[in-house]
Amino acid sequence: MSVDAYLNFNGNCRQAVEFYAEVFGTEQPNIMTFGETPPNPEFPLPEEAKDLVMHTRLTINGSNIMFSDTFPGMPFVEGNNISLAYVGNDVEEIKSIFNKLSEGGTVGLELQETFLSKIYGQLTDKFGIQWQFNFES
């Protein structure tokens, strides 16, 4: 059993998921667009939705993370309803990923030793997603 995070984006999902695949060294994502879904004559697909990501996913450090763009006209609130925790047992790997994700983003707490962890930090990446980093021995 697992708990998966689902991240929604406002038209830049493809860019985000490809960035995350590169940062974490995962497989290239299989991306399904709204335009690839079977047509429904009762609900014609707006032209601006055809190239948007309907669904894709990555496995990051053993966890499934799913992604999609919001459908045109649906409300979108960037990054304030989720944070993802990256828990690893390799300090150098944690530092590397933290540094890559911080590019263009905002560091909330630099990586440091805390009472809970050998290394802990927080940041919001350039896509507005909040990340926590934690060392687990």
PDB file of C-alpha atoms in Angstrom:
ATOM      1  CA  MET A   1       0.000   0.000   0.000  1.00  0.00           C
ATOM      2  CA  SER A   2       1.203   3.530  -0.694  1.00  0.00           C
ATOM      3  CA  VAL A   3       0.179   7.122  -0.392  1.00  0.00           C
ATOM      4  CA  ASP A   4       0.846   9.053  -3.589  1.00  0.00           C
ATOM      5  CA  ALA A   5       1.012  12.781  -4.052  1.00  0.00           C
ATOM      6  CA  TYR A   6      -0.817  14.326  -7.007  1.00  0.00           C
ATOM      7  CA  LEU A   7       0.423  17.657  -8.241  1.00  0.00           C
ATOM      8  CA  ASN A   8      -1.587  19.958 -10.493  1.00  0.00           C
ATOM      9  CA  PHE A   9      -0.038  22.601 -12.720  1.00  0.00           C
ATOM     10  CA  ASN A  10      -1.370  25.521 -14.716  1.00  0.00           C
ATOM     11  CA  GLY A  11      -0.232  24.576 -18.224  1.00  0.00           C
ATOM     12  CA  ASN A  12       3.424  23.810 -17.437  1.00  0.00           C
ATOM     13  CA  CYS A  13       3.075  20.219 -16.190  1.00  0.00           C
ATOM     14  CA  ARG A  14       5.161  18.728 -19.008  1.00  0.00           C
ATOM     15  CA  GLN A  15       8.040  21.102 -18.220  1.00  0.00           C
ATOM     16  CA  ALA A  16       7.772  20.356 -14.483  1.00  0.00           C
ATOM     17  CA  VAL A  17       7.643  16.552 -14.753  1.00  0.00           C
ATOM     18  CA  GLU A  18      10.559  16.464 -17.216  1.00  0.00           C
ATOM     19  CA  PHE A  19      12.553  18.687 -14.837  1.00  0.00           C
ATOM     20  CA  TYR A  20      11.811  16.384 -11.876  1.00  0.00           C
ATOM     21  CA  ALA A  21      12.720  13.278 -13.919  1.00  0.00           C
ATOM     22  CA  GLU A  22      16.108  14.858 -14.656  1.00  0.00           C
ATOM     23  CA  VAL A  23      16.734  16.040 -11.076  1.00  0.00           C
ATOM     24  CA  PHE A  24      15.924  12.653  -9.536  1.00  0.00           C
ATOM     25  CA  GLY A  25      17.402  10.538 -12.350  1.00  0.00           C
ATOM     26  CA  THR A  26      14.159   8.642 -12.959  1.00  0.00           C
ATOM     27  CA  GLU A  27      12.708   7.058 -16.063  1.00  0.00           C
ATOM     28  CA  GLN A  28      11.318   9.407 -18.690  1.00  0.00           C
ATOM     29  CA  PRO A  29       7.633   9.979 -17.942  1.00  0.00           C
ATOM     30  CA  ASN A  30       4.862   8.535 -20.086  1.00  0.00           C
ATOM     31  CA  ILE A  31       2.628  11.533 -20.660  1.00  0.00           C
ATOM     32  CA  MET A  32      -1.034  11.326 -21.662  1.00  0.00           C
ATOM     33  CA  THR A  33      -2.594  14.562 -22.885  1.00  0.00           C
ATOM     34  CA  PHE A  34      -6.259  15.517 -22.774  1.00  0.00           C
ATOM     35  CA  GLY A  35      -6.150  15.320 -26.587  1.00  0.00           C
ATOM     36  CA  GLU A  36      -5.276  11.608 -26.407  1.00  0.00           C
ATOM     37  CA  THR A  37      -8.450  10.709 -24.529  1.00  0.00           C
ATOM     38  CA  PRO A  38     -11.347   9.123 -26.420  1.00  0.00           C
ATOM     39  CA  PRO A  39     -13.624  11.826 -27.862  1.00  0.00           C
ATOM     40  CA  ASN A  40     -17.004  12.409 -26.256  1.00  0.00           C
ATOM     41  CA  PRO A  41     -19.527  14.184 -28.507  1.00  0.00           C
ATOM     42  CA  GLU A  42     -21.443  15.379 -25.435  1.00  0.00           C
ATOM     43  CA  PHE A  43     -18.342  17.146 -24.095  1.00  0.00           C
ATOM     44  CA  PRO A  44     -16.205  18.443 -26.977  1.00  0.00           C
ATOM     45  CA  LEU A  45     -12.600  19.077 -25.982  1.00  0.00           C
ATOM     46  CA  PRO A  46     -11.568  22.757 -26.139  1.00  0.00           C
ATOM     47  CA  GLU A  47      -8.643  23.358 -28.502  1.00  0.00           C
ATOM     48  CA  GLU A  48      -6.525  24.874 -25.670  1.00  0.00           C
ATOM     49  CA  ALA A  49      -6.814  21.602 -23.671  1.00  0.00           C
ATOM     50  CA  LYS A  50      -5.544  19.185 -26.327  1.00  0.00           C
ATOM     51  CA  ASP A  51      -1.805  19.478 -25.538  1.00  0.00           C
ATOM     52  CA  LEU A  52      -2.195  19.812 -21.760  1.00  0.00           C
ATOM     53  CA  VAL A  53      -1.094  16.884 -19.579  1.00  0.00           C
ATOM     54  CA  MET A  54      -4.032  14.821 -18.368  1.00  0.00           C
ATOM     55  CA  HIS A  55      -1.877  12.349 -16.425  1.00  0.00           C
ATOM     56  CA  THR A  56       1.695  11.248 -15.868  1.00  0.00           C
ATOM     57  CA  ARG A  57       3.682   9.879 -12.969  1.00  0.00           C
ATOM     58  CA  LEU A  58       7.215   9.357 -11.697  1.00  0.00           C
ATOM     59  CA  THR A  59       8.681   7.040  -9.101  1.00  0.00           C
ATOM     60  CA  ILE A  60      10.950   9.170  -6.921  1.00  0.00           C
ATOM     61  CA  ASN A  61      12.959   7.390  -4.232  1.00  0.00           C
ATOM     62  CA  GLY A  62      10.361   4.587  -4.106  1.00  0.00           C
ATOM     63  CA  SER A  63       7.295   6.872  -3.999  1.00  0.00           C
ATOM     64  CA  ASN A  64       4.771   7.422  -6.767  1.00  0.00           C
ATOM     65  CA  ILE A  65       4.113  11.052  -7.624  1.00  0.00           C
ATOM     66  CA  MET A  66       1.363  11.832 -10.129  1.00  0.00           C
ATOM     67  CA  PHE A  67       1.012  15.018 -12.171  1.00  0.00           C
ATOM     68  CA  SER A  68      -1.504  16.793 -14.383  1.00  0.00           C
ATOM     69  CA  ASP A  69      -2.436  20.191 -15.733  1.00  0.00           C
ATOM     70  CA  THR A  70      -5.700  21.683 -14.564  1.00  0.00           C
ATOM     71  CA  PHE A  71      -8.406  21.614 -17.209  1.00  0.00           C
ATOM     72  CA  PRO A  72      -9.056  25.033 -18.787  1.00  0.00           C
ATOM     73  CA  GLY A  73     -11.575  26.958 -16.714  1.00  0.00           C
ATOM     74  CA  MET A  74     -10.924  24.964 -13.517  1.00  0.00           C
ATOM     75  CA  PRO A  75      -9.552  26.852 -10.486  1.00  0.00           C
ATOM     76  CA  PHE A  76      -5.826  26.598  -9.866  1.00  0.00           C
ATOM     77  CA  VAL A  77      -3.930  27.463  -6.672  1.00  0.00           C
ATOM     78  CA  GLU A  78      -0.155  27.090  -6.983  1.00  0.00           C
ATOM     79  CA  GLY A  79       1.643  24.969  -4.408  1.00  0.00           C
ATOM     80  CA  ASN A  80      -0.131  25.938  -1.212  1.00  0.00           C
ATOM     81  CA  ASN A  81      -1.923  22.654  -0.574  1.00  0.00           C
ATOM     82  CA  ILE A  82       0.922  20.140  -0.608  1.00  0.00           C
ATOM     83  CA  SER A  83       4.509  19.610   0.337  1.00  0.00           C
ATOM     84  CA  LEU A  84       6.600  16.631  -0.582  1.00  0.00           C
ATOM     85  CA  ALA A  85       9.132  15.049   1.733  1.00  0.00           C
ATOM     86  CA  TYR A  86      12.295  13.600   0.229  1.00  0.00           C
ATOM     87  CA  VAL A  87      13.773  11.147   2.750  1.00  0.00           C
ATOM     88  CA  GLY A  88      17.105   9.606   1.881  1.00  0.00           C
ATOM     89  CA  ASN A  89      20.073   7.869   3.478  1.00  0.00           C
ATOM     90  CA  ASP A  90      22.830   9.481   1.389  1.00  0.00           C
ATOM     91  CA  VAL A  91      23.773  12.977   2.593  1.00  0.00           C
ATOM     92  CA  GLU A  92      25.567  13.876  -0.658  1.00  0.00           C
ATOM     93  CA  GLU A  93      22.550  12.837  -2.728  1.00  0.00           C
ATOM     94  CA  ILE A  94      20.240  14.905  -0.498  1.00  0.00           C
ATOM     95  CA  LYS A  95      22.525  17.930  -0.911  1.00  0.00           C
ATOM     96  CA  SER A  96      22.668  17.487  -4.687  1.00  0.00           C
ATOM     97  CA  ILE A  97      18.904  17.229  -5.118  1.00  0.00           C
ATOM     98  CA  PHE A  98      18.292  20.111  -2.698  1.00  0.00           C
ATOM     99  CA  ASN A  99      20.682  22.320  -4.678  1.00  0.00           C
ATOM    100  CA  LYS A 100      19.128  21.405  -8.039  1.00  0.00           C
ATOM    101  CA  LEU A 101      15.582  22.023  -6.838  1.00  0.00           C
ATOM    102  CA  SER A 102      16.548  25.328  -5.211  1.00  0.00           C
ATOM    103  CA  GLU A 103      17.660  26.782  -8.579  1.00  0.00           C
ATOM    104  CA  GLY A 104      15.049  29.410  -9.432  1.00  0.00           C
ATOM    105  CA  GLY A 105      13.197  28.640  -6.210  1.00  0.00           C
ATOM    106  CA  THR A 106      13.222  29.917  -2.624  1.00  0.00           C
ATOM    107  CA  VAL A 107      15.050  28.226   0.246  1.00  0.00           C
ATOM    108  CA  GLY A 108      12.987  28.324   3.441  1.00  0.00           C
ATOM    109  CA  LEU A 109      15.539  26.509   5.602  1.00  0.00           C
ATOM    110  CA  GLU A 110      19.066  25.671   4.464  1.00  0.00           C
ATOM    111  CA  LEU A 111      20.153  22.060   4.908  1.00  0.00           C
ATOM    112  CA  GLN A 112      21.373  21.646   8.476  1.00  0.00           C
ATOM    113  CA  GLU A 113      21.550  19.270  11.396  1.00  0.00           C
ATOM    114  CA  THR A 114      18.473  19.413  13.633  1.00  0.00           C
ATOM    115  CA  PHE A 115      17.304  17.575  16.725  1.00  0.00           C
ATOM    116  CA  LEU A 116      15.239  15.332  14.434  1.00  0.00           C
ATOM    117  CA  SER A 117      17.721  14.633  11.693  1.00  0.00           C
ATOM    118  CA  LYS A 118      21.382  14.601  10.692  1.00  0.00           C
ATOM    119  CA  ILE A 119      20.356  16.864   7.787  1.00  0.00           C
ATOM    120  CA  TYR A 120      17.083  18.706   7.210  1.00  0.00           C
ATOM    121  CA  GLY A 121      15.985  21.550   4.946  1.00  0.00           C
ATOM    122  CA  GLN A 122      12.997  23.129   3.202  1.00  0.00           C
ATOM    123  CA  LEU A 123      12.508  24.919  -0.091  1.00  0.00           C
ATOM    124  CA  THR A 124       9.894  25.943  -2.613  1.00  0.00           C
ATOM    125  CA  ASP A 125      10.989  25.095  -6.158  1.00  0.00           C
ATOM    126  CA  LYS A 126      10.555  27.254  -9.264  1.00  0.00           C
ATOM    127  CA  PHE A 127       7.146  25.650  -9.889  1.00  0.00           C
ATOM    128  CA  GLY A 128       5.806  26.627  -6.451  1.00  0.00           C
ATOM    129  CA  ILE A 129       6.048  23.124  -4.946  1.00  0.00           C
ATOM    130  CA  GLN A 130       7.162  22.934  -1.317  1.00  0.00           C
ATOM    131  CA  TRP A 131       9.808  20.317  -0.481  1.00  0.00           C
ATOM    132  CA  GLN A 132      11.216  19.011   2.789  1.00  0.00           C
ATOM    133  CA  PHE A 133      14.479  17.066   2.939  1.00  0.00           C
ATOM    134  CA  ASN A 134      15.322  14.635   5.692  1.00  0.00           C
ATOM    135  CA  PHE A 135      18.090  12.126   6.364  1.00  0.00           C
ATOM    136  CA  GLU A 136      17.049   8.666   7.504  1.00  0.00           C
ATOM    137  CA  SER A 137      19.737   6.265   8.660  1.00  0.00           C
TER     138      SER A 137
END
